[in-house]
Amino acid sequence: MSDRTITRRIRGTDTSDGAGVKLKRIIGQPGLDMLDPFLLLDEFRSDSADDYIAGFPEHPHRGFETVTYMLAGHMRHGDNHGNRGDLTPGSVQWMTAGRGILHSEMPQQENGLMWGFQLWVNLPAKDKMTAPRYQDIAPERIPVVHPADGVEVKVIAGELAGATGPVEGIATAPVYLDVSLQPGARFALALPVGHHGFTYVFEGESALVGGERLQRSELGVLSDGEQLQLAGGDKPSRLLVVAGKSLNEPVARYGPFVMNTQAQIHEAITDFRAGRF
Ligand code: FE2
């Protein structure tokens, strides 16, 4: 079995988005523009309401998918097609924006911790104008497996230890795992060969990824291979392991529109202004 290793390490940059929500942008910044099919990864984490209270008022998306994984806090989602949903701790929303939606994501709390991730996953050219689709996944639908002593994994997408994540029918056949490792724990995780992947440590101090220490708030881009060796650090740690099939298609990107050509971007802007979302 060939092992995946870390080929690059990236730390997020501090930025803000929406109406002024402070966050760390890890993918989608100069240090790592994209990791096909992943266009963006943000971690938002603050227990100061000033950092999140303004939320993400109505804004458009076209041509890709947004995946929100909440760790703490409560946001309410709503779009212009009448879809509503609550993002509560441990829940996942996999939104296929397709040809376009206008939506908002607004905090439902005035204090306390708000923590989670948003990942943008590209759509293949043939699916960019598909009908919008939501997969709102409550925490209890996410299988929890223990593939080795001291290892607990929430399987959000993909397969592990006989469990299949609830996210279905996604073109890039994604793997999205939330892995908790106790000190001394170790296991090998099979990942589809050819998938581009990364790990990101978000709790604890560090973990061993492909035999190398990855610090908290550090993203490791993975080489190709059949499996990834993971081991705990000196303290309990938690990390995302995410992988997806690369699309190898041209990317034309303008804010919340991600298409294949500049002409399609102009079309998106025209459609948005004309109220065709
Ligand atoms: Fe959004």
CSV table of N, CA and C and ligand atoms in Angstrom, one decimal, residues 59 61 103 105, ligand 1:
chain,number,residue,atom,x,y,z
A,59,HIS,N,-26.6,36.9,-0.4
A,59,HIS,CA,-25.6,37.0,-1.4
A,59,HIS,C,-25.8,35.8,-2.3
A,61,HIS,N,-24.7,32.6,-5.2
A,61,HIS,CA,-23.7,31.6,-5.5
A,61,HIS,C,-24.1,31.0,-6.8
A,103,HIS,N,-28.8,33.5,-0.9
A,103,HIS,CA,-29.1,33.1,0.4
A,103,HIS,C,-28.4,33.9,1.5
A,105,GLU,N,-26.9,33.6,5.7
A,105,GLU,CA,-26.6,32.7,6.8
A,105,GLU,C,-26.4,33.7,8.0
B,1,FE2,FE,-23.1,31.6,1.0
